[in-house]
Amino acid sequence: MISKLPKWAADLTEKASSIMTDMKVLETVYVSPNIKKIRFRGDLSRMNFQIGYASVIRVSDTEFRNYSVAYHNVYEGILDIIFHIHGNGVGSLYIDALKSEDELRISIPRGKKMYNGTIQRQFIFGDETSLGLACSILPILRKNKHQYQFYFELDDENHNVPELLGLENYTVFSKKNTFRNQQWISELPVFNTDEWDNANFILTGNVKSVQTFRKTLKERSRGNISSQGYWLEGKKGL
Ligand SMILES: Cc1cc2nc3c(=O)[nH]c(=O)nc-3n(C[C@H](O)[C@H](O)[C@H](O)COP(=O)(O)OP(=O)(O)OC[C@H]3O[C@@H](n4cnc5c(N)ncnc54)[C@H](O)[C@@H]3O)c2cc1C
């Protein structure tokens, strides 16, 4: 969906019952000062949840933003989203202000499927915006007995967030430009063994980091790559 529309078109989109569902905020938790987890309640019966799919939320008169569902339970009608409150954008401000009992509409999830269950080893890279995808894929990785590894690049104040979210098999890296450096990436443990040669690589988060990681993988002929940049410096509403 386009992230910016004229107000009349945004009004029509938000009212479109074929894609938007009424939801209510059940509870909000700040996992860190800039990571907010929100549980919503509503009728999820029409929603199709796939790893990599995202829902859109209207965050202003004219703008929509994409967010991944971290957890869902169709029977109980609840879904969780983990938001990066980065403070630079209209979406971030809107989400920061959401509180219990607030009502809004959330779209049915759609987008790019990122999980290929036929591959035994799964490698997942991302940043704060990828934590929801990580939480949604973890139960599947466990259930299907995959070997898996998460790499996160996170702001210093978020280094303990994966632990607080119950993630496992993860390594946290600083954001100090490391994933913008192909040489540095190619020296990571995942490249020091042939074990990960045929893994499924799921790369999301910052566009530049995703592109650099992808290029490094391609140059080493690592085949199965699913990637999608979630945000780019200076660009509104990817
Ligand atoms: C498929 C998909 C799934 C996504 N899932 C999630 C999710 O589960 N949780 C989540 O928090 N985000 C998620 N995102 C990313 C989110 O949609 C973007 O970060 C979006 O730009 C936020 O909108 P905004 O209005 O806050 O900022 P914008 O108005 O889009 O951008 C304003 C400024 O803020 C900067 N900016 C945007 N995002 C960030 C950031 N994360 N950190 C630092 N600076 C930023 C931009 O570069 C720009 O300069 C997802 C994106 C996609 C495409």
Tab-separated table of N, CA and C in Angstrom, residues 48-120:
chain	number	residue	atom	x	y	z
A	48	ASN	N	-4.640	-13.304	7.361
A	48	ASN	CA	-3.723	-14.376	6.970
A	48	ASN	C	-2.329	-13.977	7.449
A	49	PHE	N	-1.809	-14.744	8.404
A	49	PHE	CA	-0.525	-14.379	9.003
A	49	PHE	C	0.586	-15.211	8.380
A	50	GLN	N	1.526	-14.542	7.741
A	50	GLN	CA	2.684	-15.218	7.144
A	50	GLN	C	3.936	-14.477	7.598
A	51	ILE	N	5.024	-15.220	7.767
A	51	ILE	CA	6.275	-14.584	8.187
A	51	ILE	C	6.721	-13.617	7.075
A	52	GLY	N	6.911	-12.369	7.447
A	52	GLY	CA	7.304	-11.347	6.461
A	52	GLY	C	6.163	-10.427	6.082
A	53	TYR	N	4.929	-10.871	6.296
A	53	TYR	CA	3.792	-9.999	5.995
A	53	TYR	C	3.750	-8.843	6.998
A	54	ALA	N	3.128	-7.740	6.592
A	54	ALA	CA	2.978	-6.598	7.500
A	54	ALA	C	1.563	-6.046	7.386
A	55	SER	N	1.124	-5.415	8.465
A	55	SER	CA	-0.162	-4.712	8.478
A	55	SER	C	0.112	-3.226	8.377
A	56	VAL	N	-0.829	-2.490	7.810
A	56	VAL	CA	-0.651	-1.039	7.798
A	56	VAL	C	-1.587	-0.391	8.805
A	57	ILE	N	-1.094	0.695	9.376
A	57	ILE	CA	-1.857	1.489	10.329
A	57	ILE	C	-1.836	2.926	9.817
A	58	ARG	N	-3.017	3.561	9.874
A	58	ARG	CA	-3.072	4.970	9.484
A	58	ARG	C	-2.515	5.797	10.644
A	59	VAL	N	-1.482	6.584	10.370
A	59	VAL	CA	-0.804	7.302	11.452
A	59	VAL	C	-1.010	8.819	11.380
A	60	SER	N	-1.683	9.286	10.327
A	60	SER	CA	-2.016	10.712	10.237
A	60	SER	C	-3.156	10.835	9.230
A	61	ASP	N	-3.611	12.036	8.965
A	61	ASP	CA	-4.683	12.233	7.982
A	61	ASP	C	-4.335	11.623	6.637
A	62	THR	N	-3.059	11.625	6.305
A	62	THR	CA	-2.668	11.251	4.935
A	62	THR	C	-1.670	10.093	4.860
A	63	GLU	N	-1.225	9.558	6.013
A	63	GLU	CA	-0.124	8.583	5.946
A	63	GLU	C	-0.427	7.243	6.624
A	64	PHE	N	0.116	6.204	6.006
A	64	PHE	CA	0.028	4.844	6.541
A	64	PHE	C	1.448	4.311	6.735
A	65	ARG	N	1.617	3.432	7.715
A	65	ARG	CA	2.925	2.809	7.937
A	65	ARG	C	2.774	1.303	8.112
A	66	ASN	N	3.837	0.581	7.760
A	66	ASN	CA	3.865	-0.890	7.822
A	66	ASN	C	4.410	-1.387	9.152
A	67	TYR	N	3.753	-2.390	9.730
A	67	TYR	CA	4.266	-3.009	10.955
A	67	TYR	C	3.982	-4.518	10.927
A	68	SER	N	4.936	-5.296	11.477
A	68	SER	CA	4.824	-6.762	11.459
A	68	SER	C	4.064	-7.243	12.698
A	69	VAL	N	3.269	-8.257	12.522
A	69	VAL	CA	2.587	-8.854	13.680
A	69	VAL	C	3.565	-9.812	14.363
A	70	ALA	N	3.832	-9.567	15.646
A	70	ALA	CA	4.825	-10.360	16.380
A	70	ALA	C	4.211	-11.633	16.949
A	71	TYR	N	2.924	-11.548	17.286
A	71	TYR	CA	2.222	-12.692	17.878
A	71	TYR	C	0.744	-12.537	17.552
A	72	HIS	N	0.065	-13.655	17.327
A	72	HIS	CA	-1.389	-13.567	17.142
A	72	HIS	C	-2.059	-14.803	17.691
A	73	ASN	N	-3.292	-14.622	18.119
A	73	ASN	CA	-4.119	-15.745	18.545
A	73	ASN	C	-5.532	-15.462	18.024
A	74	VAL	N	-5.866	-16.149	16.946
A	74	VAL	CA	-7.134	-15.867	16.254
A	74	VAL	C	-8.316	-16.166	17.175
A	75	TYR	N	-8.201	-17.255	17.940
A	75	TYR	CA	-9.301	-17.670	18.819
A	75	TYR	C	-9.590	-16.583	19.862
A	76	GLU	N	-8.533	-16.041	20.459
A	76	GLU	CA	-8.719	-14.998	21.487
A	76	GLU	C	-8.866	-13.601	20.875
A	77	GLY	N	-8.598	-13.487	19.572
A	77	GLY	CA	-8.715	-12.187	18.899
A	77	GLY	C	-7.679	-11.187	19.366
A	78	ILE	N	-6.456	-11.662	19.572
A	78	ILE	CA	-5.418	-10.717	19.997
A	78	ILE	C	-4.211	-10.772	19.052
A	79	LEU	N	-3.601	-9.617	18.861
A	79	LEU	CA	-2.324	-9.593	18.145
A	79	LEU	C	-1.398	-8.563	18.786
A	80	ASP	N	-0.103	-8.879	18.743
A	80	ASP	CA	0.917	-7.988	19.304
A	80	ASP	C	1.766	-7.410	18.174
A	81	ILE	N	2.121	-6.152	18.327
A	81	ILE	CA	3.094	-5.529	17.412
A	81	ILE	C	4.175	-4.882	18.268
A	82	ILE	N	5.419	-4.999	17.809
A	82	ILE	CA	6.552	-4.396	18.531
A	82	ILE	C	7.040	-3.199	17.712
A	83	PHE	N	6.906	-2.030	18.289
A	83	PHE	CA	7.190	-0.789	17.559
A	83	PHE	C	8.506	-0.173	18.016
A	84	HIS	N	9.288	0.303	17.047
A	84	HIS	CA	10.464	1.111	17.373
A	84	HIS	C	10.017	2.564	17.449
A	85	ILE	N	10.081	3.130	18.654
A	85	ILE	CA	9.685	4.532	18.829
A	85	ILE	C	10.946	5.366	18.619
A	86	HIS	N	11.291	5.570	17.342
A	86	HIS	CA	12.571	6.225	17.039
A	86	HIS	C	12.486	7.742	17.132
A	87	GLY	N	11.265	8.279	17.203
A	87	GLY	CA	11.096	9.706	17.490
A	87	GLY	C	11.241	10.652	16.311
A	88	ASN	N	11.491	10.094	15.117
A	88	ASN	CA	11.701	10.991	13.967
A	88	ASN	C	10.482	11.133	13.075
A	89	GLY	N	9.468	10.301	13.238
A	89	GLY	CA	8.416	10.275	12.222
A	89	GLY	C	7.020	10.322	12.801
A	90	VAL	N	6.074	10.574	11.921
A	90	VAL	CA	4.677	10.708	12.310
A	90	VAL	C	4.124	9.384	12.864
A	91	GLY	N	4.614	8.263	12.290
A	91	GLY	CA	4.174	6.951	12.777
A	91	GLY	C	4.663	6.712	14.192
A	92	SER	N	5.938	6.990	14.391
A	92	SER	CA	6.552	6.814	15.702
A	92	SER	C	5.819	7.654	16.763
A	93	LEU	N	5.466	8.874	16.423
A	93	LEU	CA	4.764	9.756	17.378
A	93	LEU	C	3.349	9.232	17.664
A	94	TYR	N	2.692	8.778	16.591
A	94	TYR	CA	1.318	8.260	16.747
A	94	TYR	C	1.316	7.032	17.672
A	95	ILE	N	2.251	6.122	17.417
A	95	ILE	CA	2.295	4.878	18.206
A	95	ILE	C	2.678	5.182	19.656
A	96	ASP	N	3.600	6.108	19.840
A	96	ASP	CA	4.027	6.466	21.199
A	96	ASP	C	2.828	6.936	22.028
A	97	ALA	N	1.877	7.598	21.376
A	97	ALA	CA	0.732	8.168	22.103
A	97	ALA	C	-0.380	7.145	22.346
A	98	LEU	N	-0.329	5.977	21.690
A	98	LEU	CA	-1.426	5.009	21.846
A	98	LEU	C	-1.480	4.467	23.270
A	99	LYS	N	-2.705	4.339	23.802
A	99	LYS	CA	-2.865	3.835	25.175
A	99	LYS	C	-4.069	2.880	25.232
A	100	SER	N	-4.187	2.178	26.335
A	100	SER	CA	-5.273	1.204	26.508
A	100	SER	C	-6.617	1.820	26.178
A	101	GLU	N	-7.468	1.029	25.520
A	101	GLU	CA	-8.839	1.412	25.153
A	101	GLU	C	-8.905	2.255	23.874
A	102	ASP	N	-7.758	2.738	23.371
A	102	ASP	CA	-7.798	3.477	22.103
A	102	ASP	C	-8.297	2.543	20.993
A	103	GLU	N	-9.034	3.111	20.063
A	103	GLU	CA	-9.545	2.315	18.950
A	103	GLU	C	-8.928	2.790	17.644
A	104	LEU	N	-8.650	1.837	16.774
A	104	LEU	CA	-8.039	2.178	15.482
A	104	LEU	C	-8.346	1.040	14.518
A	105	ARG	N	-7.949	1.228	13.271
A	105	ARG	CA	-8.132	0.149	12.304
A	105	ARG	C	-6.763	-0.326	11.823
A	106	ILE	N	-6.644	-1.645	11.733
A	106	ILE	CA	-5.381	-2.249	11.292
A	106	ILE	C	-5.689	-3.115	10.079
A	107	SER	N	-4.823	-3.044	9.074
A	107	SER	CA	-5.127	-3.789	7.840
A	107	SER	C	-4.830	-5.272	7.998
A	108	ILE	N	-5.424	-6.056	7.135
A	108	ILE	CA	-5.048	-7.465	7.065
A	108	ILE	C	-3.578	-7.521	6.627
A	109	PRO	N	-2.801	-8.454	7.193
A	109	PRO	CA	-1.386	-8.526	6.800
A	109	PRO	C	-1.233	-8.938	5.341
A	110	ARG	N	-0.236	-8.380	4.688
A	110	ARG	CA	0.075	-8.767	3.306
A	110	ARG	C	1.526	-8.403	3.038
A	111	GLY	N	2.062	-8.924	1.948
A	111	GLY	CA	3.442	-8.575	1.617
A	111	GLY	C	4.241	-9.756	1.120
A	112	LYS	N	5.484	-9.821	1.578
A	112	LYS	CA	6.443	-10.787	1.035
A	112	LYS	C	6.658	-11.921	2.046
A	113	LYS	N	6.446	-13.148	1.604
A	113	LYS	CA	6.716	-14.293	2.491
A	113	LYS	C	8.224	-14.483	2.615
A	114	MET	N	8.710	-14.621	3.843
A	114	MET	CA	10.165	-14.681	4.040
A	114	MET	C	10.655	-16.050	4.522
A	115	TYR	N	9.746	-16.948	4.833
A	115	TYR	CA	10.164	-18.216	5.445
A	115	TYR	C	10.027	-19.349	4.441
A	116	ASN	N	11.083	-20.122	4.295
A	116	ASN	CA	11.055	-21.312	3.451
A	116	ASN	C	11.335	-22.520	4.340
A	117	GLY	N	10.267	-23.220	4.691
A	117	GLY	CA	10.368	-24.296	5.674
A	117	GLY	C	11.152	-25.506	5.213
A	118	THR	N	11.460	-25.566	3.913
A	118	THR	CA	12.172	-26.756	3.423
A	118	THR	C	13.668	-26.672	3.729
A	119	ILE	N	14.127	-25.507	4.157
A	119	ILE	CA	15.567	-25.341	4.425
A	119	ILE	C	15.827	-25.491	5.923
A	120	GLN	N	16.756	-26.357	6.268
A	120	GLN	CA	16.983	-26.711	7.671
A	120	GLN	C	17.568	-25.566	8.497
